[in-house]
Amino acid sequence: MLIMDKIKYQTREEKKGIKMKKESFGTGRNGEAVSVYMIENKSGGQVRVTDYGASLVSVIVPDRDGNLQDVLLGYDNVTGYENNTCYFGAVIGRNGNRIADAKVTVNGTVYELDKNDNGNNLHSGRKGMDTLVWDVREHTENSITLSCRSADLEQGFPGNMDAQITYTLTDDYALELSYEAVSDKDTVANFTNHAYFNLSGHASGDVLGQELMLRASHFTPVINAEAIPTGEIAPVAGTALDFTQAKAIGRDMEADDIQIGYGGGFDHNFVLDKTHKGAFELAAEAYSPVTGIEMKAYTDLPGIQFYSGNFITEQAGKQGAVYQKRHGFCLETQYYPNSVNEPGFEAPFLKAGETYRTKTSYQFGVRQ
């Protein structure tokens, strides 16, 4: 049975007569009513999710003094997300990151995709799943499951795909993202989330003083500013992209390194050091000396895109915040960019009728 079975679903709260924690988030440009939902743990943490793009809106966790901080960039209503060019908090599907020349071959057939990034395809194009209003399938106090359908060739990819994501906030402040997808034709499945974190608080300014460690001794160099990988898997040792030991995000931002020049900062895929394929393991650690908040990212995927927010243009964010360049960073777990066309990379192809499953977790805590 497909994960979207079309029957009306009652949440556990509805079955118990408990009102779902749901508020209006405005009306979409096509007239859809858009909502925002809250999940929370027993320790006081909160996460808000909108059904537009299944996007994360806020992640609220305590700092070293016990004060709650929202560590996620976002907007106050759906209009902000519709006009958003940065993919704040969005689920990206069917394919995260870039596909060269906006073409993919499945079973010998070449499929043309949307050329929305210098002749390439970025984040599935202008009609990606981040632009859809998702259905809420289940909502509990600390968890929410949303689902959507991507029709055959809607994004250029083959097959009718049913997809869902479950966000869970555990009592020890782990935000878990669990993805599933099923297609009726062989296709591509490479989902990620484009959350922008600022562990000093979403309105606190740039993230250059925050520290990052990546459990990755290799990365995939890019050809030029279009950010398509060369196909090489290269060591980070001796480059500005060496985060194997924690360092400030801004320390090597202006380094004389051609890869930094191409991205205008960090915007690269890192090859995670795995004990074995598919292992759910630590991928990254980030830390704010200002608030003491740390975040550890875990995933079963082979790569992680570290993006230092180089192209955030000045704009109004939520709660009166003004966001600018490098006010947030992304840790997007993924298959490598252009892996559908690069024979040396693990490819994210999904067979018809099989279920794609992957999990990423962002674990929050404090250092005293």
Coordinates of C-alpha atoms in Angstrom, one line a residue:
M1 CA 0.0 0.0 0.0
L2 CA 1.3 3.5 -0.9
I3 CA 2.0 5.7 2.1
M4 CA -0.6 8.2 0.8
D5 CA -3.7 6.0 0.9
K6 CA -6.2 8.9 0.4
I7 CA -8.4 8.0 3.4
K8 CA -9.3 10.7 5.9
Y9 CA -6.9 10.6 8.7
Q10 CA -7.7 11.6 12.3
T11 CA -4.8 12.7 14.5
R12 CA -4.4 11.1 17.9
E13 CA -5.4 14.5 19.4
E14 CA -8.7 14.5 17.4
K15 CA -9.4 11.0 18.5
K16 CA -8.9 12.1 22.1
G17 CA -10.9 15.3 21.7
I18 CA -7.8 17.4 22.0
K19 CA -7.5 20.5 19.8
M20 CA -4.7 20.4 17.3
K21 CA -2.1 23.2 17.8
K22 CA -2.8 24.9 14.5
E23 CA -3.0 28.5 13.4
S24 CA -3.7 30.3 10.2
F25 CA -0.5 31.2 8.3
G26 CA -2.3 33.2 5.6
T27 CA -3.6 32.5 2.1
G28 CA -1.4 31.3 -0.7
R29 CA -1.3 33.1 -4.1
N30 CA -3.5 30.4 -5.5
G31 CA -6.2 30.9 -2.8
E32 CA -5.2 28.0 -0.6
A33 CA -5.6 28.3 3.1
V34 CA -2.1 27.7 4.7
S35 CA -1.6 26.8 8.3
V36 CA 1.2 26.6 10.8
Y37 CA 1.4 23.8 13.4
M38 CA 3.3 23.5 16.7
I39 CA 5.0 20.5 18.2
E40 CA 6.7 20.6 21.6
N41 CA 8.5 18.3 24.0
K42 CA 8.0 17.9 27.7
S43 CA 11.1 20.1 28.4
G44 CA 9.7 23.3 26.9
G45 CA 11.2 23.1 23.4
Q46 CA 9.0 24.0 20.5
V47 CA 9.1 23.6 16.7
R48 CA 6.7 25.3 14.3
V49 CA 6.0 23.8 10.8
T50 CA 3.9 25.1 8.0
D51 CA 2.1 23.0 5.4
Y52 CA 3.5 25.2 2.7
G53 CA 6.5 23.3 1.5
A54 CA 6.4 21.3 4.8
S55 CA 8.7 24.0 5.9
L56 CA 10.2 24.5 9.3
V57 CA 9.3 27.9 10.6
S58 CA 11.0 28.0 14.0
V59 CA 13.1 25.8 16.3
I60 CA 13.0 27.0 20.0
V61 CA 15.6 25.6 22.4
P62 CA 17.2 26.8 25.7
D63 CA 20.5 28.5 25.9
R64 CA 23.1 28.1 28.7
D65 CA 21.1 30.4 30.9
G66 CA 17.9 28.6 30.4
N67 CA 16.5 31.3 28.1
L68 CA 14.6 30.1 25.0
Q69 CA 16.1 31.0 21.7
D70 CA 14.7 30.6 18.2
V71 CA 17.6 29.3 16.2
L72 CA 16.0 29.1 12.7
L73 CA 15.6 31.8 10.1
G74 CA 12.0 32.2 8.8
Y75 CA 9.0 34.3 8.0
D76 CA 5.8 35.3 9.7
N77 CA 3.4 34.1 7.0
V78 CA 3.1 32.2 3.8
T79 CA 3.7 35.2 1.6
G80 CA 7.2 35.3 2.9
Y81 CA 7.8 31.7 1.9
E82 CA 6.2 32.2 -1.5
N83 CA 8.5 35.1 -2.2
N84 CA 11.5 33.4 -0.6
T85 CA 14.5 32.8 -2.9
C86 CA 16.5 31.1 -0.2
Y87 CA 14.3 28.1 0.5
F88 CA 14.2 28.9 4.2
G89 CA 13.3 25.7 6.1
A90 CA 11.8 23.9 3.1
V91 CA 11.6 20.3 2.2
I92 CA 13.5 19.9 -1.1
G93 CA 12.3 17.2 -3.4
R94 CA 12.4 15.2 -5.5
N95 CA 16.1 16.1 -5.8
G96 CA 18.1 18.4 -3.6
N97 CA 21.0 20.4 -5.0
R98 CA 22.1 20.6 -8.6
I99 CA 21.7 18.5 -11.7
A100 CA 24.0 19.5 -14.6
D101 CA 22.4 20.7 -17.8
A102 CA 19.0 20.0 -16.2
K103 CA 18.9 16.5 -17.6
V104 CA 18.6 13.1 -16.1
T105 CA 18.6 9.7 -17.8
V106 CA 16.3 6.9 -16.3
N107 CA 16.2 3.5 -18.0
G108 CA 17.7 5.0 -21.2
T109 CA 15.2 7.9 -21.5
V110 CA 16.5 11.4 -21.1
Y111 CA 14.2 13.7 -19.0
E112 CA 14.4 17.5 -19.4
L113 CA 14.1 19.4 -16.1
D114 CA 13.6 23.0 -15.3
K115 CA 16.7 25.2 -16.0
N116 CA 16.4 27.5 -13.0
D117 CA 20.1 27.9 -12.2
N118 CA 22.6 28.9 -14.9
G119 CA 21.2 26.3 -17.3
N120 CA 21.2 23.7 -14.5
N121 CA 18.5 22.3 -12.3
L122 CA 18.6 23.5 -8.7
H123 CA 16.4 21.9 -5.9
S124 CA 14.1 20.3 -8.5
G125 CA 13.2 23.6 -10.2
R126 CA 10.6 26.3 -9.8
K127 CA 7.8 23.7 -9.1
G128 CA 9.5 21.7 -6.5
M129 CA 7.8 20.2 -3.5
D130 CA 8.8 23.3 -1.6
T131 CA 6.1 25.2 -3.5
L132 CA 3.2 22.7 -2.7
V133 CA 0.8 22.8 0.2
W134 CA 1.2 19.5 1.9
D135 CA -1.5 17.5 3.7
V136 CA -1.2 16.9 7.4
R137 CA -1.5 13.1 8.0
E138 CA -0.8 12.9 11.7
H139 CA -0.2 15.3 14.5
T140 CA 0.7 14.5 18.0
E141 CA 2.1 16.7 20.8
N142 CA 5.6 16.2 19.7
S143 CA 5.4 15.0 16.1
I144 CA 3.8 15.9 12.8
T145 CA 3.6 14.0 9.5
L146 CA 2.9 15.8 6.2
S147 CA 2.5 14.3 2.8
C148 CA 2.2 15.4 -0.9
R149 CA 2.0 14.0 -4.4
S150 CA 4.3 14.9 -7.2
A151 CA 2.6 14.0 -10.5
D152 CA 4.3 12.2 -13.3
L153 CA 6.6 14.7 -15.1
E154 CA 5.4 17.5 -12.9
Q155 CA 9.0 18.5 -12.2
G156 CA 10.3 16.7 -15.3
F157 CA 11.0 13.5 -13.3
P158 CA 9.2 10.2 -14.3
G159 CA 6.5 8.7 -12.1
N160 CA 3.7 9.7 -9.7
M161 CA 5.5 10.1 -6.4
D162 CA 3.9 10.0 -3.0
A163 CA 6.2 11.5 -0.4
Q164 CA 6.0 12.2 3.3
I165 CA 8.1 13.7 6.1
T166 CA 7.7 13.3 9.8
Y167 CA 9.2 15.9 12.2
T168 CA 9.6 14.7 15.8
L169 CA 10.9 16.7 18.7
T170 CA 12.2 14.4 21.4
D171 CA 12.4 15.3 25.1
D172 CA 16.2 15.6 24.9
Y173 CA 15.9 18.2 22.1
A174 CA 16.5 16.1 19.0
L175 CA 14.6 17.3 16.0
E176 CA 14.2 14.2 13.9
L177 CA 13.4 14.3 10.1
S178 CA 12.1 11.0 8.7
Y179 CA 11.4 10.9 4.9
E180 CA 9.5 8.3 2.9
A181 CA 8.6 8.2 -0.8
V182 CA 7.1 5.7 -3.3
S183 CA 6.8 6.1 -7.1
D184 CA 4.9 4.1 -9.7
K185 CA 7.9 4.4 -12.1
D186 CA 11.6 4.3 -11.7
T187 CA 12.7 7.8 -10.7
V188 CA 15.0 10.0 -8.6
A189 CA 14.7 10.4 -4.8
N190 CA 17.1 12.7 -3.0
F191 CA 15.3 14.7 -0.4
T192 CA 16.8 17.3 2.0
N193 CA 15.8 20.1 4.2
H194 CA 17.0 23.7 3.7
A195 CA 16.9 24.9 7.3
Y196 CA 19.1 28.0 8.0
F197 CA 20.4 27.9 11.5
N198 CA 21.8 30.6 13.7
L199 CA 22.7 29.2 17.1
S200 CA 23.0 32.7 18.6
G201 CA 19.3 33.4 17.8
H202 CA 17.7 34.0 14.4
A203 CA 17.9 37.8 14.7
S204 CA 21.4 38.0 16.1
G205 CA 23.4 38.8 13.0
D206 CA 26.0 36.8 11.1
V207 CA 27.2 33.3 12.0
L208 CA 30.9 33.9 11.3
G209 CA 31.9 33.5 14.9
Q210 CA 30.0 30.2 15.4
E211 CA 32.1 27.0 15.3
L212 CA 31.7 24.1 13.0
M213 CA 33.1 20.6 12.8
L214 CA 32.4 18.3 9.8
R215 CA 33.0 14.6 10.1
A216 CA 34.3 14.6 6.5
S217 CA 37.9 14.2 5.4
H218 CA 36.9 14.6 1.7
F219 CA 34.7 16.9 -0.4
T220 CA 33.5 17.1 -4.0
P221 CA 35.2 20.1 -5.7
V222 CA 33.2 22.1 -8.2
I223 CA 34.1 23.1 -11.7
N224 CA 33.2 26.8 -11.4
A225 CA 30.7 29.2 -9.9
E226 CA 27.8 27.1 -11.2
A227 CA 28.8 24.7 -8.4
I228 CA 28.6 21.5 -10.5
P229 CA 31.1 18.9 -9.1
T230 CA 34.0 17.8 -11.2
G231 CA 33.4 14.2 -10.3
E232 CA 36.5 14.1 -8.1
I233 CA 36.4 13.2 -4.4
A234 CA 39.3 15.3 -3.0
P235 CA 40.8 15.5 0.5
V236 CA 40.0 18.6 2.6
A237 CA 43.5 18.5 4.2
G238 CA 45.5 21.7 3.4
T239 CA 42.4 23.6 2.1
A240 CA 40.1 26.2 3.5
L241 CA 37.4 23.5 3.5
D242 CA 39.0 21.5 6.3
F243 CA 36.5 21.3 9.1
T244 CA 37.7 18.0 10.6
Q245 CA 38.6 20.0 13.7
A246 CA 36.1 22.6 14.9
K247 CA 36.8 26.2 13.8
A248 CA 35.0 29.4 13.4
I249 CA 32.8 29.5 10.2
G250 CA 34.4 32.8 9.2
R251 CA 38.0 31.9 9.9
D252 CA 38.9 30.9 6.4
M253 CA 36.0 32.6 4.6
E254 CA 38.4 35.0 2.7
A255 CA 41.1 32.4 2.1
D256 CA 42.9 32.4 -1.2
D257 CA 41.3 29.1 -2.2
I258 CA 39.6 28.8 -5.7
Q259 CA 36.8 26.7 -4.3
I260 CA 35.9 29.5 -1.8
G261 CA 36.0 32.0 -4.7
Y262 CA 33.6 29.9 -6.7
G263 CA 31.0 29.8 -4.0
G264 CA 31.5 33.3 -2.6
G265 CA 32.2 31.4 0.7
F266 CA 31.3 27.9 1.7
D267 CA 28.7 26.1 -0.5
H268 CA 30.1 22.7 -1.0
N269 CA 29.2 19.0 -0.6
F270 CA 31.3 17.1 2.0
V271 CA 31.8 13.4 1.8
L272 CA 30.9 12.0 5.2
D273 CA 33.3 9.6 6.9
K274 CA 31.1 6.5 7.3
T275 CA 31.8 3.3 9.1
H276 CA 29.7 1.6 6.5
K277 CA 27.2 2.6 3.8
G278 CA 23.9 3.8 5.2
A279 CA 25.1 4.1 8.8
F280 CA 23.2 6.6 10.9
E281 CA 26.1 8.5 12.4
L282 CA 27.4 11.9 13.4
A283 CA 27.9 14.2 10.5
A284 CA 28.5 17.7 12.0
E285 CA 28.7 19.7 15.2
A286 CA 28.0 23.4 15.4
Y287 CA 28.3 25.7 18.4
S288 CA 27.6 29.3 19.4
P289 CA 30.0 30.8 22.1
V290 CA 27.4 33.5 22.6
T291 CA 24.5 31.3 23.8
G292 CA 26.3 28.1 24.5
I293 CA 23.9 26.3 22.2
E294 CA 25.4 23.4 20.3
M295 CA 23.8 21.3 17.5
K296 CA 24.9 17.9 16.3
A297 CA 23.7 16.6 13.0
Y298 CA 23.2 12.9 12.4
T299 CA 22.3 11.2 9.1
D300 CA 22.3 7.9 7.2
L301 CA 23.0 9.8 3.9
P302 CA 26.5 9.9 2.3
G303 CA 26.9 13.7 2.0
I304 CA 26.2 17.0 3.6
Q305 CA 26.1 20.4 1.9
F306 CA 27.6 23.1 4.1
Y307 CA 26.3 26.5 2.9
S308 CA 27.3 29.7 4.8
G309 CA 24.4 31.8 3.6
N310 CA 26.4 33.7 1.0
F311 CA 23.5 34.8 -1.1
I312 CA 21.0 35.8 1.5
T313 CA 19.9 39.3 0.4
E314 CA 18.8 41.9 2.9
Q315 CA 15.1 41.1 3.7
A316 CA 12.5 41.2 6.4
G317 CA 12.3 38.0 8.5
K318 CA 10.0 36.9 11.2
Q319 CA 9.3 39.0 14.3
G320 CA 10.8 42.1 12.8
A321 CA 14.2 40.6 12.1
V322 CA 16.3 41.8 9.2
Y323 CA 18.3 39.0 7.6
Q324 CA 21.4 39.6 5.5
K325 CA 24.3 37.8 4.0
R326 CA 25.7 35.0 6.2
H327 CA 23.0 35.4 8.9
G328 CA 22.4 31.6 8.8
F329 CA 24.1 28.4 7.8
C330 CA 22.7 25.2 6.3
L331 CA 23.7 21.6 6.8
E332 CA 21.8 19.8 4.1
T333 CA 22.1 16.0 4.3
Q334 CA 22.0 14.5 0.8
Y335 CA 23.4 12.4 -2.0
Y336 CA 26.1 14.3 -3.7
P337 CA 25.2 17.1 -6.2
N338 CA 24.7 15.8 -9.8
S339 CA 25.0 12.2 -8.5
V340 CA 22.3 11.2 -11.1
N341 CA 24.8 11.9 -13.9
E342 CA 28.2 11.3 -12.2
P343 CA 29.1 7.5 -12.5
G344 CA 31.6 7.8 -9.6
F345 CA 29.0 9.0 -7.1
E346 CA 26.4 6.9 -5.3
A347 CA 23.2 7.5 -7.3
P348 CA 19.7 8.3 -5.8
F349 CA 17.6 6.2 -8.1
L350 CA 14.4 4.7 -6.7
K351 CA 12.8 1.6 -8.3
A352 CA 9.0 1.6 -9.0
G353 CA 7.1 0.3 -6.0
E354 CA 10.1 0.4 -3.6
T355 CA 10.1 2.7 -0.6
Y356 CA 12.7 5.4 -0.2
R357 CA 13.5 6.0 3.5
T358 CA 16.1 8.2 5.1
K359 CA 16.5 10.0 8.4
T360 CA 18.4 13.1 9.7
S361 CA 18.4 14.4 13.2
Y362 CA 19.6 17.7 14.7
Q363 CA 20.4 17.3 18.3
F364 CA 20.5 20.4 20.4
G365 CA 22.2 20.9 23.8
V366 CA 24.3 23.5 25.7
R367 CA 27.9 23.8 26.7
Q368 CA 28.5 25.6 30.0

